[in-house]
């Protein structure tokens, strides 16, 4: 089963917790045991598993911004988002999780986040169970 | 079904668009709905989804090279490719995509690339549908 | 089939080769052809495919530590492990491999590692075939 939902982002760089939306799709799928595949069909956003704590979200963005700072990017002469493409690729746009007894197996602090790298935009997330 | 193809790389570091090759395998598999798993059985190359634009490909390599610059790597006393192993692991050697109606679901700018980090070489890509 | 095993880590940052443990689960699963999904249900550890060479393991840790050095992390006022969360998310906590003839397809130098970023701890690894 394939389902999708939209996420509205407000900042250029932003982490948005999508765990509840993915878990609702898993519940409604009635799949007892299997895999849940989460995918952002975008090249300037990513999917990551991390803790939902406001300070940590700022720390994440500080580290990611530093990785792409101090460059004179060629791509920015065409479209000013080389940083967004590179961070999206580094983080990756997909995550796979295990479903057991109709629930996602995930650690206590493992939340599923969409990371926006070129917002604000309307993003799509595809979930296959 | 498992298929594989070869990619000849020409540079030490290089991004090579393999989208057409993967999509042909998906078409020929006749799989209507499912998953497509792309894997490089190598520890000094990676698989990434990003835009195919020549400036951006240079920008990618600049960021990746900087991540592994300024170190005196122990591994280089054995084999001069610590940078290649580390970047391969950071980028990852596998990507999963969704097949719907015998087509890959992917964003407009999401192309599938093999990234070479220790070329020139002949690389193998494994595709399971 | 879902199996799990524990890994005891001894250092704050450490790479631990878990290839043998994953391969034993694959053998015992009797799965001939399919996928093997390896998952760490943790937000301060990761799973990576890389070469098992002691110098390279040190080089890996040097590169990762530098990525999160020189920051005054907000999260550390709550819990002193912002670095651990960010590196775990960057490396990712999951890998997928192909099983063919009851064996994992992997390159000569591709070993499966758990990377500890906030040890020493007891870690869990989940393997679904």
mmCIF file of C-alpha atoms in Angstrom:
data_model
loop_
_atom_site.group_PDB
_atom_site.id
_atom_site.type_symbol
_atom_site.label_atom_id
_atom_site.label_comp_id
_atom_site.label_asym_id
_atom_site.label_seq_id
_atom_site.Cartn_x
_atom_site.Cartn_y
_atom_site.Cartn_z
ATOM 1 C CA UNK A 1 0.000 0.000 0.000
ATOM 2 C CA UNK A 2 1.275 3.475 -0.895
ATOM 3 C CA UNK A 3 0.029 6.581 0.916
ATOM 4 C CA UNK A 4 1.292 10.134 0.831
ATOM 5 C CA UNK A 5 0.886 13.314 2.839
ATOM 6 C CA UNK A 6 2.030 16.914 2.578
ATOM 7 C CA UNK A 7 4.241 18.919 4.897
ATOM 8 C CA UNK A 8 4.280 22.723 4.829
ATOM 9 C CA UNK A 9 7.660 24.113 5.808
ATOM 10 C CA UNK A 10 8.162 27.695 7.033
ATOM 11 C CA UNK A 11 11.925 28.200 7.130
ATOM 12 C CA UNK A 12 14.762 27.697 4.669
ATOM 13 C CA UNK A 13 16.275 25.038 6.986
ATOM 14 C CA UNK A 14 13.897 23.235 9.342
ATOM 15 C CA UNK A 15 13.330 19.859 11.046
ATOM 16 C CA UNK A 16 9.692 18.695 11.148
ATOM 17 C CA UNK A 17 8.599 15.665 13.171
ATOM 18 C CA UNK A 18 6.445 13.416 10.956
ATOM 19 C CA UNK A 19 6.369 10.359 13.280
ATOM 20 C CA UNK A 20 2.645 10.661 14.100
ATOM 21 C CA UNK A 21 1.691 10.900 10.433
ATOM 22 C CA UNK A 22 3.747 7.852 9.498
ATOM 23 C CA UNK A 23 2.444 5.848 12.471
ATOM 24 C CA UNK A 24 -1.147 6.642 11.578
ATOM 25 C CA UNK A 25 -0.562 5.274 8.064
ATOM 26 C CA UNK A 26 0.952 2.106 9.563
ATOM 27 C CA UNK A 27 -2.078 1.637 11.876
ATOM 28 C CA UNK A 28 -4.547 2.206 9.037
ATOM 29 C CA UNK A 29 -2.643 -0.171 6.729
ATOM 30 C CA UNK A 30 -3.470 -3.043 9.145
ATOM 31 C CA UNK A 31 -0.071 -4.552 8.232
ATOM 32 C CA UNK A 32 0.946 -6.749 11.184
ATOM 33 C CA UNK A 33 4.529 -7.613 10.247
ATOM 34 C CA UNK A 34 6.586 -6.124 7.456
ATOM 35 C CA UNK A 35 8.496 -3.046 6.440
ATOM 36 C CA UNK A 36 7.577 0.632 6.334
ATOM 37 C CA UNK A 37 9.429 2.690 3.757
ATOM 38 C CA UNK A 38 9.403 6.512 4.092
ATOM 39 C CA UNK A 39 10.499 8.554 1.074
ATOM 40 C CA UNK A 40 10.691 12.272 0.206
ATOM 41 C CA UNK A 41 10.556 12.646 -3.611
ATOM 42 C CA UNK A 42 12.725 15.767 -3.425
ATOM 43 C CA UNK A 43 16.394 16.596 -3.966
ATOM 44 C CA UNK A 44 16.533 19.488 -1.466
ATOM 45 C CA UNK A 45 14.971 17.817 1.596
ATOM 46 C CA UNK A 46 15.858 14.739 3.654
ATOM 47 C CA UNK A 47 14.498 12.130 6.067
ATOM 48 C CA UNK A 48 16.336 11.456 9.329
ATOM 49 C CA UNK A 49 15.736 9.616 12.617
ATOM 50 C CA UNK A 50 16.690 11.697 15.658
ATOM 51 C CA UNK A 51 15.491 13.014 19.022
ATOM 52 C CA UNK A 52 12.778 15.691 19.145
ATOM 53 C CA UNK A 53 14.368 18.328 21.376
ATOM 54 C CA UNK A 54 14.381 21.998 20.362
ATOM 55 C CA UNK A 55 18.024 22.638 21.305
ATOM 56 C CA UNK A 56 19.159 19.576 19.382
ATOM 57 C CA UNK A 57 17.256 20.717 16.292
ATOM 58 C CA UNK A 58 19.259 23.972 16.372
ATOM 59 C CA UNK A 59 22.476 22.008 16.879
ATOM 60 C CA UNK A 60 21.660 19.831 13.848
ATOM 61 C CA UNK A 61 21.232 22.898 11.643
ATOM 62 C CA UNK A 62 24.481 24.449 12.937
ATOM 63 C CA UNK A 63 26.486 21.334 12.008
ATOM 64 C CA UNK A 64 24.824 20.959 8.593
ATOM 65 C CA UNK A 65 25.254 24.652 7.698
ATOM 66 C CA UNK A 66 28.949 24.519 8.582
ATOM 67 C CA UNK A 67 29.459 21.567 6.206
ATOM 68 C CA UNK A 68 28.409 23.687 3.230
ATOM 69 C CA UNK A 69 29.842 27.053 4.376
ATOM 70 C CA UNK A 70 32.797 28.869 2.820
ATOM 71 C CA UNK A 71 32.314 27.539 -0.717
ATOM 72 C CA UNK A 72 31.722 29.506 -3.905
ATOM 73 C CA UNK A 73 29.310 27.010 -5.476
ATOM 74 C CA UNK A 74 29.040 26.787 -9.295
ATOM 75 C CA UNK A 75 25.406 25.672 -9.087
ATOM 76 C CA UNK A 76 24.459 28.933 -7.356
ATOM 77 C CA UNK A 77 24.959 30.820 -10.636
ATOM 78 C CA UNK A 78 21.954 28.843 -11.958
ATOM 79 C CA UNK A 79 19.899 28.313 -8.819
ATOM 80 C CA UNK A 80 20.940 29.463 -5.358
ATOM 81 C CA UNK A 81 20.586 26.105 -3.608
ATOM 82 C CA UNK A 82 23.722 23.988 -4.026
ATOM 83 C CA UNK A 83 23.829 23.713 -0.206
ATOM 84 C CA UNK A 84 20.264 22.318 -0.210
ATOM 85 C CA UNK A 85 21.023 19.633 -2.816
ATOM 86 C CA UNK A 86 24.227 18.520 -1.109
ATOM 87 C CA UNK A 87 22.746 18.307 2.394
ATOM 88 C CA UNK A 88 19.698 16.470 1.033
ATOM 89 C CA UNK A 89 21.973 13.881 -0.580
ATOM 90 C CA UNK A 90 24.172 13.557 2.508
ATOM 91 C CA UNK A 91 21.212 13.002 4.842
ATOM 92 C CA UNK A 92 19.347 10.920 2.276
ATOM 93 C CA UNK A 93 15.695 11.068 1.287
ATOM 94 C CA UNK A 94 14.553 7.640 2.517
ATOM 95 C CA UNK A 95 14.343 5.545 5.650
ATOM 96 C CA UNK A 96 13.145 1.964 6.178
ATOM 97 C CA UNK A 97 11.581 0.769 9.441
ATOM 98 C CA UNK A 98 10.316 -2.590 10.660
ATOM 99 C CA UNK A 99 6.606 -3.118 11.483
ATOM 100 C CA UNK A 100 5.884 -5.673 14.215
ATOM 101 C CA UNK A 101 2.349 -6.232 15.584
ATOM 102 C CA UNK A 102 1.152 -3.263 13.497
ATOM 103 C CA UNK A 103 3.679 -0.959 15.210
ATOM 104 C CA UNK A 104 6.952 0.589 14.082
ATOM 105 C CA UNK A 105 10.025 -0.726 15.888
ATOM 106 C CA UNK A 106 11.921 2.377 16.934
ATOM 107 C CA UNK A 107 14.078 3.465 19.851
ATOM 108 C CA UNK A 108 12.731 5.716 22.609
ATOM 109 C CA UNK A 109 14.345 8.827 21.091
ATOM 110 C CA UNK A 110 14.054 7.869 17.426
ATOM 111 C CA UNK A 111 11.545 10.184 15.810
ATOM 112 C CA UNK A 112 11.111 10.455 12.058
ATOM 113 C CA UNK A 113 11.871 13.932 10.705
ATOM 114 C CA UNK A 114 11.608 15.622 7.358
ATOM 115 C CA UNK A 115 14.491 18.090 7.069
ATOM 116 C CA UNK A 116 13.804 21.041 4.806
ATOM 117 C CA UNK A 117 16.893 22.537 3.149
ATOM 118 C CA UNK A 118 15.247 24.926 0.658
ATOM 119 C CA UNK A 119 12.004 26.164 2.217
ATOM 120 C CA UNK A 120 9.491 27.432 2.712
ATOM 121 C CA UNK A 121 7.781 24.887 0.470
ATOM 122 C CA UNK A 122 5.072 22.255 0.344
ATOM 123 C CA UNK A 123 6.766 18.857 0.581
ATOM 124 C CA UNK A 124 5.416 15.416 -0.182
ATOM 125 C CA UNK A 125 6.188 12.305 1.881
ATOM 126 C CA UNK A 126 5.458 8.842 0.457
ATOM 127 C CA UNK A 127 4.933 5.901 2.818
ATOM 128 C CA UNK A 128 4.856 2.323 1.525
ATOM 129 C CA UNK A 129 3.883 -0.502 3.902
ATOM 130 C CA UNK B 1 14.782 -10.523 -9.544
ATOM 131 C CA UNK B 2 18.440 -9.496 -9.299
ATOM 132 C CA UNK B 3 20.258 -7.817 -12.181
ATOM 133 C CA UNK B 4 23.606 -6.140 -12.338
ATOM 134 C CA UNK B 5 25.534 -3.831 -14.633
ATOM 135 C CA UNK B 6 29.005 -2.350 -14.802
ATOM 136 C CA UNK B 7 30.096 1.274 -14.660
ATOM 137 C CA UNK B 8 33.513 2.384 -15.900
ATOM 138 C CA UNK B 9 34.798 5.382 -13.991
ATOM 139 C CA UNK B 10 37.514 7.697 -15.315
ATOM 140 C CA UNK B 11 38.464 9.945 -12.411
ATOM 141 C CA UNK B 12 39.480 9.382 -8.806
ATOM 142 C CA UNK B 13 36.318 11.218 -7.655
ATOM 143 C CA UNK B 14 33.339 11.266 -10.046
ATOM 144 C CA UNK B 15 29.521 11.306 -10.111
ATOM 145 C CA UNK B 16 27.944 9.076 -12.781
ATOM 146 C CA UNK B 17 24.217 9.175 -13.547
ATOM 147 C CA UNK B 18 22.873 5.593 -13.604
ATOM 148 C CA UNK B 19 19.133 6.467 -13.636
ATOM 149 C CA UNK B 20 18.537 5.198 -17.182
ATOM 150 C CA UNK B 21 20.198 1.872 -16.469
ATOM 151 C CA UNK B 22 18.172 1.322 -13.308
ATOM 152 C CA UNK B 23 14.918 2.367 -15.007
ATOM 153 C CA UNK B 24 15.519 -0.047 -17.858
ATOM 154 C CA UNK B 25 15.904 -2.903 -15.375
ATOM 155 C CA UNK B 26 12.642 -1.853 -13.685
ATOM 156 C CA UNK B 27 10.812 -1.817 -17.060
ATOM 157 C CA UNK B 28 12.205 -5.210 -18.066
ATOM 158 C CA UNK B 29 11.341 -6.706 -14.653
ATOM 159 C CA UNK B 30 7.627 -6.100 -15.420
ATOM 160 C CA UNK B 31 7.139 -5.438 -11.670
ATOM 161 C CA UNK B 32 4.043 -3.236 -11.364
ATOM 162 C CA UNK B 33 4.180 -2.289 -7.680
ATOM 163 C CA UNK B 34 7.014 -2.934 -5.267
ATOM 164 C CA UNK B 35 10.460 -1.792 -4.291
ATOM 165 C CA UNK B 36 13.650 -1.272 -6.263
ATOM 166 C CA UNK B 37 16.848 -1.688 -4.297
ATOM 167 C CA UNK B 38 20.104 -0.297 -5.771
ATOM 168 C CA UNK B 39 23.383 -1.473 -4.239
ATOM 169 C CA UNK B 40 27.095 -0.932 -4.961
ATOM 170 C CA UNK B 41 29.078 -3.908 -3.542
ATOM 171 C CA UNK B 42 32.066 -1.657 -2.884
ATOM 172 C CA UNK B 43 33.550 0.132 0.118
ATOM 173 C CA UNK B 44 35.052 3.050 -1.839
ATOM 174 C CA UNK B 45 32.022 4.123 -3.918
ATOM 175 C CA UNK B 46 28.510 5.300 -3.022
ATOM 176 C CA UNK B 47 24.959 5.686 -4.322
ATOM 177 C CA UNK B 48 23.200 9.050 -3.985
ATOM 178 C CA UNK B 49 20.053 10.755 -5.291
ATOM 179 C CA UNK B 50 20.717 14.294 -6.544
ATOM 180 C CA UNK B 51 20.264 16.687 -9.472
ATOM 181 C CA UNK B 52 22.211 16.134 -12.689
ATOM 182 C CA UNK B 53 23.828 19.532 -13.253
ATOM 183 C CA UNK B 54 27.532 19.851 -14.048
ATOM 184 C CA UNK B 55 28.205 22.752 -11.649
ATOM 185 C CA UNK B 56 26.464 20.921 -8.821
ATOM 186 C CA UNK B 57 28.549 17.810 -9.452
ATOM 187 C CA UNK B 58 31.698 19.915 -8.929
ATOM 188 C CA UNK B 59 30.183 21.460 -5.791
ATOM 189 C CA UNK B 60 29.441 17.979 -4.398
ATOM 190 C CA UNK B 61 33.051 16.939 -4.854
ATOM 191 C CA UNK B 62 34.345 20.159 -3.235
ATOM 192 C CA UNK B 63 32.246 19.573 -0.099
ATOM 193 C CA UNK B 64 33.154 15.886 0.136
ATOM 194 C CA UNK B 65 36.877 16.520 -0.370
ATOM 195 C CA UNK B 66 36.892 19.164 2.366
ATOM 196 C CA UNK B 67 35.368 16.674 4.832
ATOM 197 C CA UNK B 68 38.406 14.402 4.539
ATOM 198 C CA UNK B 69 41.105 17.084 4.079
ATOM 199 C CA UNK B 70 43.792 17.992 6.598
ATOM 200 C CA UNK B 71 44.072 14.544 8.185
ATOM 201 C CA UNK B 72 47.134 12.307 8.421
ATOM 202 C CA UNK B 73 45.258 9.020 7.966
ATOM 203 C CA UNK B 74 46.669 5.801 9.494
ATOM 204 C CA UNK B 75 45.076 3.681 6.763
ATOM 205 C CA UNK B 76 47.111 5.511 4.105
ATOM 206 C CA UNK B 77 50.275 3.757 5.304
ATOM 207 C CA UNK B 78 48.670 0.505 4.063
ATOM 208 C CA UNK B 79 46.554 1.714 1.154
ATOM 209 C CA UNK B 80 46.244 5.344 0.115
ATOM 210 C CA UNK B 81 42.437 5.537 0.194
ATOM 211 C CA UNK B 82 41.172 6.248 3.723
ATOM 212 C CA UNK B 83 39.282 9.240 2.227
ATOM 213 C CA UNK B 84 37.556 6.884 -0.253
ATOM 214 C CA UNK B 85 36.394 4.444 2.426
ATOM 215 C CA UNK B 86 35.110 7.172 4.734
ATOM 216 C CA UNK B 87 33.193 9.071 2.040
ATOM 217 C CA UNK B 88 31.714 5.814 0.724
ATOM 218 C CA UNK B 89 30.421 4.997 4.201
ATOM 219 C CA UNK B 90 29.104 8.507 4.790
ATOM 220 C CA UNK B 91 27.188 8.591 1.492
ATOM 221 C CA UNK B 92 26.192 4.939 1.783
ATOM 222 C CA UNK B 93 26.261 2.231 -0.886
ATOM 223 C CA UNK B 94 22.511 1.557 -1.195
ATOM 224 C CA UNK B 95 19.259 3.287 -2.024
ATOM 225 C CA UNK B 96 15.681 1.988 -2.020
ATOM 226 C CA UNK B 97 12.987 3.375 -4.343
ATOM 227 C CA UNK B 98 9.285 2.647 -4.792
ATOM 228 C CA UNK B 99 7.947 1.146 -8.044
ATOM 229 C CA UNK B 100 4.384 2.148 -8.969
ATOM 230 C CA UNK B 101 2.831 1.135 -12.297
ATOM 231 C CA UNK B 102 6.191 -0.258 -13.395
ATOM 232 C CA UNK B 103 7.848 3.150 -12.838
ATOM 233 C CA UNK B 104 10.172 4.491 -10.164
ATOM 234 C CA UNK B 105 8.647 7.170 -7.957
ATOM 235 C CA UNK B 106 11.213 9.948 -7.894
ATOM 236 C CA UNK B 107 11.220 13.727 -7.742
ATOM 237 C CA UNK B 108 11.855 15.850 -10.839
ATOM 238 C CA UNK B 109 15.492 16.444 -9.882
ATOM 239 C CA UNK B 110 16.171 13.132 -8.205
ATOM 240 C CA UNK B 111 18.590 11.206 -10.372
ATOM 241 C CA UNK B 112 20.411 8.088 -9.196
ATOM 242 C CA UNK B 113 24.191 8.472 -9.155
ATOM 243 C CA UNK B 114 27.107 6.202 -8.482
ATOM 244 C CA UNK B 115 29.841 8.259 -6.798
ATOM 245 C CA UNK B 116 33.348 6.989 -7.394
ATOM 246 C CA UNK B 117 35.833 7.805 -4.619
ATOM 247 C CA UNK B 118 38.806 5.675 -5.707
ATOM 248 C CA UNK B 119 38.782 5.536 -9.489
ATOM 249 C CA UNK B 120 39.353 4.944 -12.238
ATOM 250 C CA UNK B 121 37.819 1.487 -11.833
ATOM 251 C CA UNK B 122 35.150 -0.854 -13.112
ATOM 252 C CA UNK B 123 32.271 -0.788 -10.650
ATOM 253 C CA UNK B 124 29.329 -3.137 -10.277
ATOM 254 C CA UNK B 125 25.776 -2.023 -9.469
ATOM 255 C CA UNK B 126 23.210 -4.580 -8.261
ATOM 256 C CA UNK B 127 19.495 -3.883 -8.727
ATOM 257 C CA UNK B 128 16.871 -6.018 -6.998
ATOM 258 C CA UNK B 129 13.178 -5.520 -7.848
ATOM 259 C CA UNK C 1 11.576 -13.274 10.488
ATOM 260 C CA UNK C 2 12.893 -10.792 13.069
ATOM 261 C CA UNK C 3 15.883 -11.593 15.273
ATOM 262 C CA UNK C 4 17.912 -9.395 17.553
ATOM 263 C CA UNK C 5 21.228 -9.484 19.363
ATOM 264 C CA UNK C 6 23.114 -7.307 21.823
ATOM 265 C CA UNK C 7 26.425 -5.523 21.421
ATOM 266 C CA UNK C 8 28.420 -4.328 24.446
ATOM 267 C CA UNK C 9 30.442 -1.236 23.649
ATOM 268 C CA UNK C 10 33.447 -0.138 25.704
ATOM 269 C CA UNK C 11 34.328 3.335 24.447
ATOM 270 C CA UNK C 12 32.407 6.556 23.900
ATOM 271 C CA UNK C 13 33.105 6.313 20.141
ATOM 272 C CA UNK C 14 33.771 2.847 18.704
ATOM 273 C CA UNK C 15 33.308 0.758 15.546
ATOM 274 C CA UNK C 16 32.253 -2.859 16.156
ATOM 275 C CA UNK C 17 32.162 -5.430 13.366
ATOM 276 C CA UNK C 18 28.805 -7.270 13.486
ATOM 277 C CA UNK C 19 29.093 -9.042 10.104
ATOM 278 C CA UNK C 20 29.422 -12.554 11.588
ATOM 279 C CA UNK C 21 26.373 -12.092 13.792
ATOM 280 C CA UNK C 22 24.240 -10.845 10.893
ATOM 281 C CA UNK C 23 25.456 -13.633 8.589
ATOM 282 C CA UNK C 24 24.637 -16.288 11.164
ATOM 283 C CA UNK C 25 21.059 -14.964 11.377
ATOM 284 C CA UNK C 26 20.823 -15.082 7.568
ATOM 285 C CA UNK C 27 22.063 -18.702 7.506
ATOM 286 C CA UNK C 28 19.664 -19.771 10.258
ATOM 287 C CA UNK C 29 16.740 -17.983 8.572
ATOM 288 C CA UNK C 30 17.091 -20.408 5.596
ATOM 289 C CA UNK C 31 15.992 -17.523 3.332
ATOM 290 C CA UNK C 32 17.393 -18.277 -0.123
ATOM 291 C CA UNK C 33 16.650 -15.022 -1.952
ATOM 292 C CA UNK C 34 15.434 -11.809 -0.443
ATOM 293 C CA UNK C 35 16.499 -8.832 1.605
ATOM 294 C CA UNK C 36 18.258 -8.515 4.939
ATOM 295 C CA UNK C 37 17.472 -5.361 6.888
ATOM 296 C CA UNK C 38 19.793 -4.362 9.760
ATOM 297 C CA UNK C 39 18.527 -1.747 12.221
ATOM 298 C CA UNK C 40 19.835 -0.158 15.449
ATOM 299 C CA UNK C 41 16.846 1.131 17.478
ATOM 300 C CA UNK C 42 18.986 3.939 18.918
ATOM 301 C CA UNK C 43 19.489 7.641 18.221
ATOM 302 C CA UNK C 44 23.139 7.789 19.348
ATOM 303 C CA UNK C 45 24.562 4.844 17.371
ATOM 304 C CA UNK C 46 24.745 4.010 13.655
ATOM 305 C CA UNK C 47 25.157 1.200 11.123
ATOM 306 C CA UNK C 48 27.764 1.523 8.366
ATOM 307 C CA UNK C 49 29.427 -0.687 5.747
ATOM 308 C CA UNK C 50 33.202 -0.252 5.639
ATOM 309 C CA UNK C 51 36.542 -2.077 5.723
ATOM 310 C CA UNK C 52 37.708 -3.730 8.943
ATOM 311 C CA UNK C 53 41.216 -2.297 9.367
ATOM 312 C CA UNK C 54 42.353 -0.837 12.691
ATOM 313 C CA UNK C 55 43.977 2.289 11.217
ATOM 314 C CA UNK C 56 40.879 3.029 9.152
ATOM 315 C CA UNK C 57 38.669 2.728 12.216
ATOM 316 C CA UNK C 58 40.753 5.457 13.879
ATOM 317 C CA UNK C 59 40.561 7.577 10.723
ATOM 318 C CA UNK C 60 36.760 7.233 10.680
ATOM 319 C CA UNK C 61 36.519 8.504 14.258
ATOM 320 C CA UNK C 62 38.872 11.434 13.518
ATOM 321 C CA UNK C 63 36.699 12.601 10.587
ATOM 322 C CA UNK C 64 33.431 12.173 12.508
ATOM 323 C CA UNK C 65 34.726 13.966 15.618
ATOM 324 C CA UNK C 66 35.907 16.922 13.534
ATOM 325 C CA UNK C 67 32.416 17.293 12.022
ATOM 326 C CA UNK C 68 30.934 18.017 15.448
ATOM 327 C CA UNK C 69 33.888 19.908 16.985
ATOM 328 C CA UNK C 70 33.978 23.610 17.821
ATOM 329 C CA UNK C 71 30.263 23.992 18.535
ATOM 330 C CA UNK C 72 28.589 25.154 21.739
ATOM 331 C CA UNK C 73 25.608 22.796 21.499
ATOM 332 C CA UNK C 74 22.271 23.786 23.102
ATOM 333 C CA UNK C 75 21.353 20.144 23.700
ATOM 334 C CA UNK C 76 24.403 19.682 25.942
ATOM 335 C CA UNK C 77 22.764 21.826 28.655
ATOM 336 C CA UNK C 78 20.193 19.003 28.958
ATOM 337 C CA UNK C 79 22.219 15.942 28.064
ATOM 338 C CA UNK C 80 25.866 16.019 27.011
ATOM 339 C CA UNK C 81 25.470 14.095 23.753
ATOM 340 C CA UNK C 82 24.418 16.405 20.907
ATOM 341 C CA UNK C 83 27.449 15.112 18.976
ATOM 342 C CA UNK C 84 26.202 11.521 19.422
ATOM 343 C CA UNK C 85 22.720 12.282 18.111
ATOM 344 C CA UNK C 86 23.970 14.219 15.099
ATOM 345 C CA UNK C 87 26.565 11.636 14.040
ATOM 346 C CA UNK C 88 24.023 8.834 14.497
ATOM 347 C CA UNK C 89 21.604 10.643 12.181
ATOM 348 C CA UNK C 90 24.300 11.452 9.630
ATOM 349 C CA UNK C 91 25.539 7.842 9.451
ATOM 350 C CA UNK C 92 22.018 6.448 9.743
ATOM 351 C CA UNK C 93 20.785 3.564 11.882
ATOM 352 C CA UNK C 94 19.807 1.113 9.127
ATOM 353 C CA UNK C 95 21.246 -0.778 6.177
ATOM 354 C CA UNK C 96 19.615 -3.094 3.648
ATOM 355 C CA UNK C 97 21.466 -5.956 1.953
ATOM 356 C CA UNK C 98 20.505 -8.520 -0.669
ATOM 357 C CA UNK C 99 20.388 -12.251 0.153
ATOM 358 C CA UNK C 100 21.183 -14.608 -2.746
ATOM 359 C CA UNK C 101 21.515 -18.392 -2.231
ATOM 360 C CA UNK C 102 21.209 -17.847 1.534
ATOM 361 C CA UNK C 103 24.230 -15.499 1.479
ATOM 362 C CA UNK C 104 24.588 -11.732 1.788
ATOM 363 C CA UNK C 105 25.806 -10.005 -1.355
ATOM 364 C CA UNK C 106 28.616 -7.746 -0.195
ATOM 365 C CA UNK C 107 31.917 -6.491 -1.543
ATOM 366 C CA UNK C 108 35.235 -7.948 -0.383
ATOM 367 C CA UNK C 109 35.865 -5.049 2.008
ATOM 368 C CA UNK C 110 32.260 -4.361 2.984
ATOM 369 C CA UNK C 111 31.818 -5.356 6.602
ATOM 370 C CA UNK C 112 28.789 -4.369 8.662
ATOM 371 C CA UNK C 113 29.627 -2.191 11.661
ATOM 372 C CA UNK C 114 27.725 -0.785 14.567
ATOM 373 C CA UNK C 115 29.189 2.628 15.393
ATOM 374 C CA UNK C 116 28.812 3.662 19.014
ATOM 375 C CA UNK C 117 28.679 7.431 19.586
ATOM 376 C CA UNK C 118 27.652 7.536 23.262
ATOM 377 C CA UNK C 119 29.150 4.491 24.946
ATOM 378 C CA UNK C 120 29.912 2.451 26.834
ATOM 379 C CA UNK C 121 26.427 0.923 26.539
ATOM 380 C CA UNK C 122 24.542 -2.236 25.681
ATOM 381 C CA UNK C 123 23.143 -1.823 22.170
ATOM 382 C CA UNK C 124 20.475 -3.800 20.375
ATOM 383 C CA UNK C 125 20.629 -4.727 16.686
ATOM 384 C CA UNK C 126 17.483 -5.924 14.899
ATOM 385 C CA UNK C 127 17.798 -8.078 11.772
ATOM 386 C CA UNK C 128 14.790 -8.772 9.556
ATOM 387 C CA UNK C 129 15.092 -11.272 6.709
#
